[in-house]
Amino acid sequence: MKKLLYALLAVLLVVVVGIGALLALVDPNQFKPLIAEQVKKATGRELVVSGDINWRFFPSIGFSLGKTEFRNPEGFAEPNMVQLESAELSVSVMPLFSRQLEIGNVSLHDGRVFIQTRKDGLSNLDGLGQQAEVKAEPSVKDEAPVAEPSTQTEPKAAEAWTISLAGVELVNASAVIRDDRAGTLTNVSALNFNLSRFAPGEWALAEFDIAGLNGEMNFSAKGVTELFIVPELNNAELKNLQLSASAKDKVNDIPSVTLALDKFKTGDWSSVTFSAKGKVPNLTFDAKGETRFMLNEAMDVVKLQGLVLDSGLKGATLPRPEMAVKLAADADYDVKQGMATLKKFKADIDEISVNGNGSFKSADIPVIRFAVKSDNIDLDAFLGLDNAKKEEVQTQAASGNGGQAGQAGSAGTATQTAKDHEPDLSVLKTLDVAGTVELGKLKAANAKLANVLVDMKIAKGVLTLKQLAANLYDGSIKAQVTINANGKLPTYKVSKQIRGVQIQPLLVDLADKDVLAGKGDITVNVAGTGLAEKRIRENISGAIDINFADGAIYGVNIPEMIREAKAKLKGHSAEYVKEERKTDFSSMTATLKLGAGKASTNNLDIDSPLLRIDGNGETNLVSEDIDFTVSTSAVATSKGQGGKGVDEVADLTVPIDVKGNWNDPKFSLNLAKLLKENNELEKKAHKEVERGLEKLLGDKAKDDEIKKAADKLLKGLFN
């Protein structure tokens, strides 16, 4: 027993003497120049170790390192790229004999990283390793001799080392990321990280917290997770990940962002929940959601399954003061292609519900494709236009014309500015978009459509509406539109075909005007330059063909005006019958030619069993003034549009002027033209004048000078 004790004391003495000799004979600080030289060769940068390097022997062998600085090249805002105030590392000795590398706690204190990109694009990360030592090609002299074939048996493969780490501790670290070219600055003022015992095949606990400033926004975050490293060191797993963050600046306040992940392993599905609350300018949001997430083993495809997002929104920028938005979808992202695909998505925005699929490909010009469907969309109700219209009517009724005029006066300047404003279409040059929209029902601007199909494309600054098809008011519409944003002013072309549409309910719904009824076909082919309302009116050109059947014009009773004209021709007052102010027709056709800020026609033709109406004239598209002349001929009776009574005026042509403006057209007889084209009244006037002169002057009335004077007076009256 004594011999064993003496042996142990001897071993202990040898260890103590060895440690003493190591401390006395080997100063680790003498390796500073060698360390700096090797770093210089490997990175091309200076390493300055100004603090002491000290040995540690309890509870394990290791060392501590004082202040250390890794220099930047000349020309950067700070001298150091990385600096440390102190670092500690230890290794257990006895396990080394069993091929086990047990590293003690690695502790780094007050570390700082500075990364800068200058205005010229040069970064302090550039060039690292360019001066690394390059292995020289062996010379002929240095070539190893060719080994003779050995007959000895191959040694067994060396037993693999096992590695473990007691922990990693990063205390009070900081970082600055500065990009002078982009004008951005991120300052991480505090970063702490702690990793518990870490060994292949074991779970380790990792925690961190971070705080800093990005531009003017203060941010903070903290998290905790468990980390698993497989023995082969070629993959890792996470579980129980919990992250939380917040951010705030002068205009944004996001107090809470959270993310929770049950587990993560490449090739396996993970469950994720997330939430965010906060305020940004004119918008308050409260969102939460969940999804299943997977990253494939090649780590180049990300899949989301069962994504659900539920958001409450408030703000002045929204179509409504408050909105509820729900999104459900599956999604994939291909890293190599930069392609995100949204599948089976359904979005509910209050009462509006849409579904479909889409994709986004990252590129210099992003590529977007979509196909969207919805059963019913009422944009007027969604945007509150129905209520706004009711309030406007109530306000006008309460305030009268004076209030209406006051509103018009105060809004005049803003309205004119809006009419002169060109929309910004520059975004059309930055997108490659194509897709379709299918709607069962659509209400917009109070117009009601069904079975709507929109097929559109945006490419190279050109918006092409390849097809717009819909059913409306017992008829249908098809349209094609092209808008080119590549010029100084945008240009457009519109081709539209409306077939079998009931005009009266369409006009009432769209413009609240009950001026025309009938079943109509309309063909539009127009083009122009500029999309500001004023430029559209000034520059639009093309033609509009109309063909209406079995309808009526409201606001004028042409048969009544014919009776008035007939009475005037006979020198009598018209005997009015109280009738509705409308004129029925069996057909109406016309071609409107657009150009120079006007719409004109010379082939207006309106037919009915009682009437034949021809017309011509124009309307100013800018001022909205109307100047039309309509020539009306009675075919049969004109007393009542149903042919009641007998008041024959066949072959009588009655000219009617249509003046005023779009909102208030005025219909009146053109008396001068009526009398010029129909001389019956003029003849009667001559007789009456002659009879009157004979009563007044007797035989002198037959004097030639008096007759000439009377004729001159009558010609001035009827011409």
Tab-separated table of C-alpha atoms in Angstrom, residues 352-355 372-378 436-444 447-454 469-473 475:
chain	number	residue	atom	x	y	z
A	352	ILE	CA	-65.623	39.617	-50.216
A	353	SER	CA	-64.246	36.130	-50.822
A	354	VAL	CA	-61.806	35.139	-53.585
A	355	ASN	CA	-59.848	31.975	-54.331
A	372	VAL	CA	-58.555	34.358	-59.309
A	373	LYS	CA	-62.243	33.468	-58.908
A	374	SER	CA	-65.126	34.776	-56.814
A	375	ASP	CA	-68.861	34.106	-56.692
A	376	ASN	CA	-69.909	37.649	-55.835
A	377	ILE	CA	-68.135	40.984	-55.358
A	378	ASP	CA	-70.026	44.157	-54.479
A	436	THR	CA	-57.330	35.852	-65.273
A	437	VAL	CA	-60.177	36.940	-63.016
A	438	GLU	CA	-63.546	35.148	-63.070
A	439	LEU	CA	-66.500	36.583	-61.163
A	440	GLY	CA	-69.992	35.163	-60.874
A	441	LYS	CA	-71.475	38.578	-60.025
A	442	LEU	CA	-69.922	42.039	-59.862
A	443	LYS	CA	-71.333	45.384	-58.821
A	444	ALA	CA	-69.131	48.404	-59.498
A	447	ALA	CA	-73.506	48.733	-62.574
A	448	LYS	CA	-74.442	45.080	-62.221
A	449	LEU	CA	-72.532	42.449	-64.210
A	450	ALA	CA	-72.550	38.654	-64.244
A	451	ASN	CA	-70.257	35.911	-65.549
A	452	VAL	CA	-67.321	38.300	-65.710
A	453	LEU	CA	-64.071	37.126	-67.299
A	454	VAL	CA	-60.940	39.295	-67.365
A	469	ALA	CA	-66.429	39.615	-71.175
A	470	ALA	CA	-69.581	39.858	-69.074
A	471	ASN	CA	-73.356	39.683	-69.103
A	472	LEU	CA	-75.218	42.853	-68.148
A	473	TYR	CA	-78.805	44.079	-68.321
A	475	GLY	CA	-77.159	41.634	-72.881
